[in-house]
PDB file of C-alpha atoms in Angstrom:
ATOM      1  CA  MET V   7      46.019 -35.534 -12.624  1.00 47.00           C
ATOM      2  CA  ASN V   8      45.437 -34.562 -16.437  1.00 49.00           C
ATOM      3  CA  TYR V   9      43.240 -31.654 -15.193  1.00 48.00           C
ATOM      4  CA  LEU V  10      45.943 -30.511 -12.860  1.00 44.00           C
ATOM      5  CA  PHE V  11      48.497 -30.717 -15.700  1.00 46.00           C
ATOM      6  CA  ALA V  12      46.241 -28.761 -17.993  1.00 47.00           C
ATOM      7  CA  CYS V  13      45.777 -25.898 -15.403  1.00 44.00           C
ATOM      8  CA  ILE V  14      49.597 -25.523 -14.841  1.00 43.00           C
ATOM      9  CA  LEU V  15      50.297 -25.421 -18.675  1.00 43.00           C
ATOM     10  CA  ALA V  16      47.384 -22.827 -19.181  1.00 47.00           C
ATOM     11  CA  SER V  17      48.978 -20.721 -16.389  1.00 48.00           C
ATOM     12  CA  ALA V  18      52.414 -20.934 -17.923  1.00 45.00           C
ATOM     13  CA  VAL V  19      51.046 -19.710 -21.304  1.00 44.00           C
ATOM     14  CA  ALA V  20      48.872 -16.940 -19.742  1.00 47.00           C
ATOM     15  CA  LEU V  21      51.835 -15.507 -17.829  1.00 43.00           C
ATOM     16  CA  PRO V  22      53.859 -14.263 -20.878  1.00 45.00           C
ATOM     17  CA  ALA V  23      50.721 -12.877 -22.509  1.00 44.00           C
ATOM     18  CA  ALA V  24      49.845 -10.959 -19.352  1.00 42.00           C
ATOM     19  CA  ALA V  25      53.379  -9.602 -19.191  1.00 41.00           C
ATOM     20  CA  GLN V  26      53.040  -8.506 -22.778  1.00 44.00           C
ATOM     21  CA  LYS V  27      49.867  -6.467 -22.034  1.00 42.00           C
ATOM     22  CA  ALA V  28      51.415  -4.780 -19.083  1.00 44.00           C
ATOM     23  CA  PRO V  29      51.708  -1.033 -19.517  1.00 46.00           C
ATOM     24  CA  ALA V  30      55.118  -0.008 -20.472  1.00 45.00           C
ATOM     25  CA  LYS V  31      56.921   2.513 -18.247  1.00 45.00           C
ATOM     26  CA  PRO V  32      56.830   6.110 -19.275  1.00 42.00           C
ATOM     27  CA  ARG V  33      60.072   7.359 -20.744  1.00 44.00           C
ATOM     28  CA  ALA V  34      61.823  10.424 -19.455  1.00 39.00           C
ATOM     29  CA  LYS V  35      60.785  13.480 -21.610  1.00 45.00           C
ATOM     30  CA  THR V  36      63.567  15.520 -23.158  1.00 48.00           C
ATOM     31  CA  GLU V  37      63.176  18.937 -24.169  1.00 55.00           C
ATOM     32  CA  PRO V  38      63.126  19.283 -28.027  1.00 61.00           C
ATOM     33  CA  GLY V  39      65.309  21.943 -29.524  1.00 73.00           C
ATOM     34  CA  PRO V  40      67.787  22.864 -32.135  1.00 87.00           C
ATOM     35  CA  ALA V  41      71.102  20.787 -32.255  1.00 91.00           C
ATOM     36  CA  PHE V  42      74.182  22.430 -31.114  1.00 96.00           C
ATOM     37  CA  THR V  43      76.652  23.439 -33.751  1.00 95.00           C
ATOM     38  CA  LEU V  44      79.671  23.745 -31.697  1.00 96.00           C
ATOM     39  CA  THR V  45      82.077  20.828 -32.186  1.00 96.00           C
ATOM     40  CA  CYS V  46      85.621  19.850 -31.966  1.00 95.00           C
ATOM     41  CA  THR V  47      85.611  18.458 -35.541  1.00 87.00           C
ATOM     42  CA  GLY V  48      88.327  19.876 -37.597  1.00 77.00           C
ATOM     43  CA  ARG V  49      90.114  21.589 -34.631  1.00 72.00           C
ATOM     44  CA  THR V  50      93.963  21.651 -35.409  1.00 69.00           C
ATOM     45  CA  SER V  51      96.884  23.133 -33.552  1.00 63.00           C
ATOM     46  CA  GLY V  52      98.203  26.573 -34.672  1.00 56.00           C
ATOM     47  CA  SER V  53     101.866  25.306 -34.112  1.00 65.00           C
ATOM     48  CA  ALA V  54     103.809  22.141 -35.343  1.00 69.00           C
ATOM     49  CA  LEU V  55     105.345  22.273 -31.794  1.00 80.00           C
ATOM     50  CA  GLN V  56     102.064  21.999 -29.896  1.00 88.00           C
ATOM     51  CA  LYS V  57      99.426  19.318 -29.678  1.00 93.00           C
ATOM     52  CA  LEU V  58      95.796  20.214 -29.305  1.00 94.00           C
ATOM     53  CA  TYR V  59      93.328  18.270 -27.091  1.00 95.00           C
ATOM     54  CA  CYS V  60      89.544  19.263 -27.515  1.00 96.00           C
ATOM     55  CA  GLU V  61      86.436  18.126 -25.757  1.00 97.00           C
ATOM     56  CA  THR V  62      82.805  19.402 -25.474  1.00 97.00           C
ATOM     57  CA  ARG V  63      80.615  19.565 -22.246  1.00 97.00           C
ATOM     58  CA  ASP V  64      76.837  20.032 -22.266  1.00 97.00           C
ATOM     59  CA  LEU V  65      75.129  21.751 -19.291  1.00 97.00           C
ATOM     60  CA  THR V  66      71.695  22.810 -18.432  1.00 97.00           C
ATOM     61  CA  LEU V  67      70.583  25.443 -16.016  1.00 96.00           C
ATOM     62  CA  PRO V  68      67.595  27.458 -15.130  1.00 97.00           C
ATOM     63  CA  ALA V  69      66.802  30.703 -16.897  1.00 97.00           C
ATOM     64  CA  PRO V  70      67.643  33.721 -15.055  1.00 97.00           C
ATOM     65  CA  PRO V  71      64.836  35.705 -13.378  1.00 96.00           C
ATOM     66  CA  THR V  72      63.240  38.585 -15.169  1.00 93.00           C
ATOM     67  CA  GLY V  73      65.594  41.659 -14.642  1.00 94.00           C
ATOM     68  CA  THR V  74      68.722  39.576 -14.068  1.00 98.00           C
ATOM     69  CA  PRO V  75      70.969  39.005 -16.976  1.00 98.00           C
ATOM     70  CA  LEU V  76      72.742  35.811 -18.040  1.00 98.00           C
ATOM     71  CA  VAL V  77      76.471  36.491 -17.996  1.00 98.00           C
ATOM     72  CA  VAL V  78      78.812  34.564 -20.050  1.00 98.00           C
ATOM     73  CA  ASP V  79      82.559  35.495 -19.564  1.00 96.00           C
ATOM     74  CA  ALA V  80      84.607  33.936 -22.452  1.00 95.00           C
ATOM     75  CA  ARG V  81      87.817  35.259 -20.898  1.00 87.00           C
ATOM     76  CA  LEU V  82      90.802  35.434 -23.391  1.00 88.00           C
ATOM     77  CA  ASN V  83      90.227  33.656 -26.519  1.00 91.00           C
ATOM     78  CA  GLY V  84      86.847  32.133 -26.336  1.00 95.00           C
ATOM     79  CA  THR V  85      83.853  32.963 -28.386  1.00 97.00           C
ATOM     80  CA  VAL V  86      80.248  33.163 -27.488  1.00 98.00           C
ATOM     81  CA  THR V  87      77.055  32.503 -29.663  1.00 98.00           C
ATOM     82  CA  VAL V  88      73.630  32.821 -28.016  1.00 98.00           C
ATOM     83  CA  ARG V  89      70.468  31.831 -29.891  1.00 98.00           C
ATOM     84  CA  SER V  90      66.855  31.672 -28.856  1.00 98.00           C
ATOM     85  CA  TRP V  91      64.844  28.458 -28.436  1.00 97.00           C
ATOM     86  CA  ALA V  92      61.433  27.412 -27.451  1.00 96.00           C
ATOM     87  CA  GLY V  93      62.337  25.798 -23.986  1.00 96.00           C
ATOM     88  CA  PRO V  94      62.146  27.316 -20.461  1.00 97.00           C
ATOM     89  CA  THR V  95      65.727  26.524 -19.571  1.00 97.00           C
ATOM     90  CA  VAL V  96      69.233  27.731 -20.667  1.00 98.00           C
ATOM     91  CA  ARG V  97      71.209  25.001 -22.559  1.00 98.00           C
ATOM     92  CA  VAL V  98      74.876  25.298 -22.908  1.00 98.00           C
ATOM     93  CA  ARG V  99      77.646  23.517 -24.948  1.00 98.00           C
ATOM     94  CA  ALA V 100      81.087  24.423 -23.894  1.00 98.00           C
ATOM     95  CA  ARG V 101      84.140  23.622 -26.103  1.00 98.00           C
ATOM     96  CA  VAL V 102      87.192  23.079 -23.984  1.00 97.00           C
ATOM     97  CA  GLN V 103      90.493  23.133 -25.634  1.00 96.00           C
ATOM     98  CA  GLY V 104      94.032  22.696 -24.228  1.00 94.00           C
ATOM     99  CA  ARG V 105      97.483  23.218 -26.048  1.00 92.00           C
ATOM    100  CA  ALA V 106     100.651  21.736 -24.793  1.00 92.00           C
ATOM    101  CA  ALA V 107     103.901  20.149 -25.967  1.00 93.00           C
ATOM    102  CA  SER V 108     102.394  16.697 -25.643  1.00 92.00           C
ATOM    103  CA  GLU V 109      98.862  15.338 -26.039  1.00 91.00           C
ATOM    104  CA  ALA V 110      98.847  14.008 -22.679  1.00 94.00           C
ATOM    105  CA  THR V 111      99.660  17.518 -21.156  1.00 92.00           C
ATOM    106  CA  ALA V 112      97.158  19.013 -23.442  1.00 93.00           C
ATOM    107  CA  LYS V 113      94.367  16.681 -22.188  1.00 95.00           C
ATOM    108  CA  ALA V 114      95.417  17.066 -18.652  1.00 93.00           C
ATOM    109  CA  LEU V 115      95.214  20.922 -19.132  1.00 92.00           C
ATOM    110  CA  ALA V 116      91.899  20.807 -20.552  1.00 94.00           C
ATOM    111  CA  ALA V 117      90.707  18.484 -17.981  1.00 94.00           C
ATOM    112  CA  SER V 118      91.747  20.821 -15.228  1.00 93.00           C
ATOM    113  CA  VAL V 119      89.336  23.656 -16.527  1.00 95.00           C
ATOM    114  CA  ARG V 120      86.235  23.913 -14.417  1.00 95.00           C
ATOM    115  CA  ILE V 121      83.134  25.682 -15.635  1.00 96.00           C
ATOM    116  CA  SER V 122      80.915  27.509 -12.981  1.00 95.00           C
ATOM    117  CA  THR V 123      77.414  28.408 -13.379  1.00 96.00           C
ATOM    118  CA  GLN V 124      76.881  30.218 -10.013  1.00 95.00           C
ATOM    119  CA  ASN V 125      74.806  33.403  -9.937  1.00 95.00           C
ATOM    120  CA  ASN V 126      73.744  33.105 -13.549  1.00 97.00           C
ATOM    121  CA  THR V 127      77.228  33.434 -14.677  1.00 97.00           C
ATOM    122  CA  LEU V 128      79.041  30.969 -17.036  1.00 97.00           C
ATOM    123  CA  ARG V 129      82.814  31.380 -16.379  1.00 95.00           C
ATOM    124  CA  ALA V 130      85.729  28.924 -16.883  1.00 95.00           C
ATOM    125  CA  ALA V 131      88.947  28.876 -14.855  1.00 92.00           C
ATOM    126  CA  ARG V 132      91.874  26.840 -13.810  1.00 87.00           C
ATOM    127  CA  PRO V 133      93.709  26.468 -10.601  1.00 81.00           C
ATOM    128  CA  HIS V 134      95.908  29.614  -9.920  1.00 71.00           C
ATOM    129  CA  GLU V 135      93.941  31.608 -12.701  1.00 64.00           C
ATOM    130  CA  ALA V 136      96.510  30.640 -15.322  1.00 68.00           C
ATOM    131  CA  LEU V 137      95.197  31.950 -18.768  1.00 68.00           C
ATOM    132  CA  ASP V 138      97.738  30.536 -21.153  1.00 78.00           C
ATOM    133  CA  GLY V 139      97.412  27.107 -23.047  1.00 89.00           C
ATOM    134  CA  TRP V 140      93.595  26.803 -22.791  1.00 93.00           C
ATOM    135  CA  GLU V 141      90.499  28.307 -24.089  1.00 94.00           C
ATOM    136  CA  VAL V 142      86.533  27.759 -23.712  1.00 97.00           C
ATOM    137  CA  SER V 143      84.052  28.915 -26.195  1.00 97.00           C
ATOM    138  CA  TYR V 144      80.264  28.623 -25.774  1.00 98.00           C
ATOM    139  CA  GLU V 145      77.153  27.990 -27.552  1.00 98.00           C
ATOM    140  CA  VAL V 146      74.015  28.938 -25.581  1.00 98.00           C
ATOM    141  CA  LEU V 147      70.389  28.412 -26.167  1.00 98.00           C
ATOM    142  CA  VAL V 148      68.128  30.666 -24.196  1.00 98.00           C
ATOM    143  CA  PRO V 149      64.343  31.672 -23.993  1.00 98.00           C
ATOM    144  CA  SER V 150      63.616  34.371 -26.560  1.00 97.00           C
ATOM    145  CA  GLN V 151      63.133  37.053 -23.892  1.00 98.00           C
ATOM    146  CA  THR V 152      66.428  36.776 -21.934  1.00 98.00           C
ATOM    147  CA  ASP V 153      68.711  39.622 -20.669  1.00 98.00           C
ATOM    148  CA  LEU V 154      72.347  38.991 -21.568  1.00 98.00           C
ATOM    149  CA  THR V 155      75.796  40.251 -20.717  1.00 98.00           C
ATOM    150  CA  LEU V 156      78.517  38.780 -22.804  1.00 98.00           C
ATOM    151  CA  ARG V 157      82.272  39.373 -22.421  1.00 97.00           C
ATOM    152  CA  SER V 158      85.412  38.432 -24.506  1.00 97.00           C
ATOM    153  CA  ILE V 159      88.870  39.702 -25.200  1.00 95.00           C
ATOM    154  CA  ASN V 160      89.897  38.215 -28.438  1.00 95.00           C
ATOM    155  CA  GLY V 161      86.751  36.112 -29.194  1.00 96.00           C
ATOM    156  CA  HIS V 162      83.774  36.787 -31.408  1.00 98.00           C
ATOM    157  CA  LEU V 163      80.268  37.471 -29.795  1.00 98.00           C
ATOM    158  CA  ALA V 164      77.006  36.685 -31.714  1.00 98.00           C
ATOM    159  CA  VAL V 165      73.336  36.873 -30.628  1.00 98.00           C
ATOM    160  CA  GLU V 166      70.506  35.543 -32.659  1.00 98.00           C
ATOM    161  CA  ASN V 167      66.785  36.329 -32.239  1.00 98.00           C
ATOM    162  CA  VAL V 168      67.039  37.163 -28.566  1.00 98.00           C
ATOM    163  CA  ARG V 169      65.215  40.174 -27.119  1.00 98.00           C
ATOM    164  CA  GLY V 170      65.999  41.865 -23.832  1.00 98.00           C
ATOM    165  CA  THR V 171      68.634  44.103 -22.241  1.00 98.00           C
ATOM    166  CA  LEU V 172      71.553  42.888 -24.128  1.00 98.00           C
ATOM    167  CA  ARG V 173      75.323  44.135 -23.343  1.00 98.00           C
ATOM    168  CA  CYS V 174      78.194  42.795 -25.375  1.00 98.00           C
ATOM    169  CA  GLU V 175      81.824  43.923 -25.142  1.00 98.00           C
ATOM    170  CA  SER V 176      84.889  42.484 -26.731  1.00 97.00           C
ATOM    171  CA  THR V 177      88.346  43.979 -27.300  1.00 96.00           C
ATOM    172  CA  ALA V 178      89.564  42.357 -30.541  1.00 96.00           C
ATOM    173  CA  GLY V 179      86.539  40.265 -31.564  1.00 97.00           C
ATOM    174  CA  ASN V 180      83.803  40.753 -33.908  1.00 98.00           C
ATOM    175  CA  LEU V 181      80.163  41.461 -32.812  1.00 98.00           C
ATOM    176  CA  SER V 182      77.027  39.982 -34.625  1.00 98.00           C
ATOM    177  CA  PHE V 183      73.471  40.631 -34.140  1.00 98.00           C
ATOM    178  CA  SER V 184      70.760  38.924 -35.983  1.00 98.00           C
ATOM    179  CA  GLY V 185      67.122  39.296 -35.297  1.00 98.00           C
ATOM    180  CA  VAL V 186      67.514  40.924 -31.979  1.00 98.00           C
ATOM    181  CA  GLY V 187      65.387  43.519 -30.096  1.00 98.00           C
ATOM    182  CA  GLY V 188      65.110  45.292 -26.907  1.00 98.00           C
ATOM    183  CA  ASP V 189      67.749  47.665 -25.319  1.00 98.00           C
ATOM    184  CA  VAL V 190      70.880  46.385 -27.154  1.00 98.00           C
ATOM    185  CA  ARG V 191      74.297  47.740 -26.722  1.00 98.00           C
ATOM    186  CA  GLY V 192      77.500  46.607 -27.910  1.00 98.00           C
ATOM    187  CA  LYS V 193      81.243  47.605 -28.111  1.00 98.00           C
ATOM    188  CA  THR V 194      84.485  46.330 -29.631  1.00 98.00           C
ATOM    189  CA  THR V 195      87.798  47.983 -30.233  1.00 96.00           C
ATOM    190  CA  ALA V 196      89.343  46.086 -33.287  1.00 96.00           C
ATOM    191  CA  GLY V 197      86.477  43.879 -34.381  1.00 97.00           C
ATOM    192  CA  SER V 198      83.799  44.554 -37.069  1.00 98.00           C
ATOM    193  CA  LEU V 199      80.118  44.935 -36.510  1.00 98.00           C
ATOM    194  CA  SER V 200      77.385  42.773 -38.327  1.00 98.00           C
ATOM    195  CA  LEU V 201      73.808  43.933 -37.970  1.00 98.00           C
ATOM    196  CA  THR V 202      70.849  41.875 -39.506  1.00 98.00           C
ATOM    197  CA  LEU V 203      67.437  43.227 -38.604  1.00 98.00           C
ATOM    198  CA  THR V 204      64.154  41.192 -38.951  1.00 97.00           C
ATOM    199  CA  GLY V 205      60.378  41.764 -38.608  1.00 96.00           C
ATOM    200  CA  ALA V 206      58.419  44.988 -39.373  1.00 96.00           C
ATOM    201  CA  ALA V 207      60.027  47.186 -36.784  1.00 97.00           C
ATOM    202  CA  TRP V 208      62.370  47.356 -33.854  1.00 97.00           C
ATOM    203  CA  GLU V 209      60.722  46.061 -30.672  1.00 95.00           C
ATOM    204  CA  GLY V 210      62.371  47.857 -27.612  1.00 97.00           C
ATOM    205  CA  PRO V 211      64.077  50.961 -26.592  1.00 97.00           C
ATOM    206  CA  GLY V 212      66.766  50.974 -29.428  1.00 98.00           C
ATOM    207  CA  LEU V 213      70.320  49.920 -30.572  1.00 98.00           C
ATOM    208  CA  ASP V 214      73.735  51.498 -29.815  1.00 98.00           C
ATOM    209  CA  VAL V 215      76.845  49.721 -31.158  1.00 98.00           C
ATOM    210  CA  SER V 216      80.467  50.777 -31.695  1.00 98.00           C
ATOM    211  CA  THR V 217      83.827  49.876 -32.895  1.00 98.00           C
ATOM    212  CA  ALA V 218      87.167  51.728 -33.222  1.00 96.00           C
ATOM    213  CA  ASN V 219      88.978  50.017 -35.941  1.00 95.00           C
ATOM    214  CA  GLY V 220      86.265  47.737 -37.629  1.00 97.00           C
ATOM    215  CA  SER V 221      83.889  48.046 -40.531  1.00 98.00           C
ATOM    216  CA  ILE V 222      80.083  48.002 -40.123  1.00 98.00           C
ATOM    217  CA  SER V 223      77.670  45.934 -42.243  1.00 98.00           C
ATOM    218  CA  TRP V 224      74.096  46.519 -41.743  1.00 98.00           C
ATOM    219  CA  GLN V 225      71.150  44.685 -43.400  1.00 98.00           C
ATOM    220  CA  LEU V 226      67.497  45.616 -43.080  1.00 98.00           C
ATOM    221  CA  PRO V 227      64.199  43.919 -44.679  1.00 97.00           C
ATOM    222  CA  ALA V 228      62.497  45.792 -47.493  1.00 96.00           C
ATOM    223  CA  VAL V 229      59.888  47.094 -45.077  1.00 96.00           C
ATOM    224  CA  TYR V 230      60.878  48.359 -41.643  1.00 97.00           C
ATOM    225  CA  ALA V 231      60.054  51.165 -39.277  1.00 96.00           C
ATOM    226  CA  ALA V 232      62.914  52.914 -37.371  1.00 97.00           C
ATOM    227  CA  THR V 233      65.143  55.821 -37.231  1.00 97.00           C
ATOM    228  CA  ILE V 234      68.742  54.688 -38.192  1.00 97.00           C
ATOM    229  CA  MET V 235      71.950  56.538 -37.815  1.00 98.00           C
ATOM    230  CA  ALA V 236      75.383  55.675 -38.721  1.00 98.00           C
ATOM    231  CA  ARG V 237      78.747  57.391 -38.785  1.00 97.00           C
ATOM    232  CA  THR V 238      82.474  57.004 -39.287  1.00 98.00           C
ATOM    233  CA  VAL V 239      85.434  59.367 -38.810  1.00 97.00           C
ATOM    234  CA  GLN V 240      88.019  58.149 -41.280  1.00 96.00           C
ATOM    235  CA  GLY V 241      85.972  55.748 -43.451  1.00 97.00           C
ATOM    236  CA  ARG V 242      82.900  56.159 -45.757  1.00 97.00           C
ATOM    237  CA  VAL V 243      79.251  55.533 -45.540  1.00 97.00           C
ATOM    238  CA  GLN V 244      77.289  53.937 -48.277  1.00 96.00           C
ATOM    239  CA  ALA V 245      73.605  53.244 -48.153  1.00 96.00           C
ATOM    240  CA  GLU V 246      70.748  51.681 -50.280  1.00 96.00           C
ATOM    241  CA  LEU V 247      67.559  52.446 -48.693  1.00 96.00           C
ATOM    242  CA  ASN V 248      63.869  52.438 -49.684  1.00 94.00           C
ATOM    243  CA  THR V 249      63.231  55.787 -48.403  1.00 94.00           C
ATOM    244  CA  ARG V 250      63.508  59.488 -49.496  1.00 93.00           C
ATOM    245  CA  ARG V 251      63.704  60.648 -46.006  1.00 95.00           C
ATOM    246  CA  LYS V 252      67.386  60.375 -45.520  1.00 95.00           C
ATOM    247  CA  SER V 253      70.685  62.465 -45.477  1.00 96.00           C
ATOM    248  CA  VAL V 254      73.789  60.403 -46.723  1.00 94.00           C
ATOM    249  CA  LEU V 255      77.127  62.246 -46.409  1.00 95.00           C
ATOM    250  CA  PRO V 256      80.522  60.667 -46.848  1.00 95.00           C
ATOM    251  CA  HIS V 257      80.882  60.197 -43.084  1.00 97.00           C
ATOM    252  CA  ASN V 258      77.216  60.259 -41.795  1.00 97.00           C
ATOM    253  CA  LEU V 259      73.843  58.585 -42.512  1.00 97.00           C
ATOM    254  CA  VAL V 260      70.571  59.466 -40.881  1.00 98.00           C
ATOM    255  CA  ALA V 261      67.266  57.987 -42.317  1.00 97.00           C
ATOM    256  CA  THR V 262      63.678  57.507 -41.199  1.00 97.00           C
ATOM    257  CA  LEU V 263      62.260  54.195 -42.359  1.00 96.00           C
ATOM    258  CA  GLY V 264      58.403  53.630 -42.538  1.00 95.00           C
ATOM    259  CA  LYS V 265      56.814  55.465 -39.586  1.00 94.00           C
ATOM    260  CA  GLY V 266      60.076  55.892 -37.771  1.00 95.00           C
ATOM    261  CA  GLY V 267      60.234  54.651 -34.283  1.00 95.00           C
ATOM    262  CA  ALA V 268      63.270  53.532 -32.121  1.00 97.00           C
ATOM    263  CA  GLN V 269      66.670  55.142 -32.772  1.00 98.00           C
ATOM    264  CA  LEU V 270      69.309  52.614 -34.012  1.00 98.00           C
ATOM    265  CA  ARG V 271      72.895  53.676 -33.870  1.00 98.00           C
ATOM    266  CA  ALA V 272      76.155  52.315 -35.263  1.00 98.00           C
ATOM    267  CA  ALA V 273      79.486  54.021 -35.255  1.00 98.00           C
ATOM    268  CA  THR V 274      83.065  53.395 -36.239  1.00 98.00           C
ATOM    269  CA  VAL V 275      86.188  55.475 -36.198  1.00 97.00           C
ATOM    270  CA  THR V 276      88.491  54.013 -39.109  1.00 96.00           C
ATOM    271  CA  GLY V 277      86.187  51.572 -40.804  1.00 97.00           C
ATOM    272  CA  ASN V 278      83.649  51.947 -43.615  1.00 98.00           C
ATOM    273  CA  VAL V 279      79.945  51.709 -43.039  1.00 98.00           C
ATOM    274  CA  THR V 280      77.485  49.718 -45.536  1.00 98.00           C
ATOM    275  CA  VAL V 281      73.836  49.880 -45.059  1.00 97.00           C
ATOM    276  CA  ARG V 282      71.508  47.958 -47.255  1.00 97.00           C
ATOM    277  CA  GLN V 283      67.759  47.411 -47.266  1.00 96.00           C
ATOM    278  CA  ALA V 284      66.279  44.613 -49.257  1.00 94.00           C
ATOM    279  CA  PRO V 285      64.940  45.769 -52.682  1.00 91.00           C
ATOM    280  CA  GLY V 286      61.336  47.135 -52.467  1.00 83.00           C
ATOM    281  CA  THR V 287      59.328  50.114 -53.282  1.00 75.00           C
ATOM    282  CA  THR V 288      60.706  53.404 -52.297  1.00 77.00           C
ATOM    283  CA  GLU V 289      58.770  55.227 -49.693  1.00 66.00           C
ATOM    284  CA  THR V 290      57.219  58.556 -50.712  1.00 56.00           C
ATOM    285  CA  LEU V 291      57.583  61.660 -48.645  1.00 52.00           C
ATOM    286  CA  PRO V 292      54.594  62.257 -46.199  1.00 53.00           C
ATOM    287  CA  ALA V 293      52.109  64.601 -47.500  1.00 45.00           C
ATOM    288  CA  THR V 294      51.837  67.992 -45.890  1.00 44.00           C
ATOM    289  CA  GLU V 295      48.744  69.879 -45.178  1.00 45.00           C
ATOM    290  CA  PRO V 296      48.080  73.134 -47.119  1.00 44.00           C
ATOM    291  CA  GLY V 297      49.619  76.217 -45.610  1.00 47.00           C
ATOM    292  CA  LYS V 298      52.447  74.225 -43.640  1.00 44.00           C
TER     293      LYS V 298
END
C-alpha cells in the first residue's frame, strides 16, 4: 500500500515538471519596421460650430508587382506621406476624420467611410460619393524600390527614400521629395516644392517638378553628380553651389555638379527658387587638352 502511494505521489510531482519542460509554442512573427507617426493627437475642429471625430486604421497589403504603381488618392483634403522600409509588404495607416454639428454625427460620418485597396489603389469613399465633412490622410510604408502615383487636391504629398517611377500631382498642396531616385515627376498649382537630395549622384532617368504659384527650396549634399536646371518667370533664383560650371541668372540656373549625369529640373512661375549645396570644396574646371 505504501509502495502504491509513493508511486502516485511521484507521478503527481513529475507531471508539473514535465509540463514546465514542454517546448513553448512559437509566437507569430511580426515584421519589424518604423513606427507610424500619423495620429489623432492634437486634432481639433476648425469651427466652434462643428465637432471633430478622428480615428486611425492600419492596413497591410502586398507590394505591387514590378512595373505597376501603388496609387494613393487622397481626394479633396487628405495628405499622403510615403516612406521606404525594409519589409516586403505595404503598410498603411489611414487617419479618418469626420466633422459635423454633433460628436455623434461626426463619429457616424467617419464610420461610414470605406477604404478600398483593390487593384493596388488606396482610395476612400462614402455612399453617394459625398465629399463634404470628412477626409482621409495616409502614411504609407513601402519597399524602397516601388513605383508610386499620388494624387490630392488640397493636401500635401511627401515621398522619402523611395526609388522608382514616381508621379505626384496636387492642386493646392505642397510637394516634398527627400532621398528619392528614379524617374520622378511632380506638379502642383498653388503649393511649394521642397527637394532634398542624398547620396553621391542621382540614380535613374531624372527629375522634373513644377509649380505655378509656389516657391522652390532645393538642398544638395556637398559632393554630388548631376546636371541641375531651375527657372522662374516672375521670381528670382539664388544658388550656392560648389562648382564653377554654372550659369546663374535672375530667373534661370544651369549647373553641372561633379561629373554631371541625370538632368534634374525644377520650375515655378511666380515663386522664388533657392538652391543650396552643403559647404565643401569648390570644384575646379576640367582641364582642357592643348590645342583645344
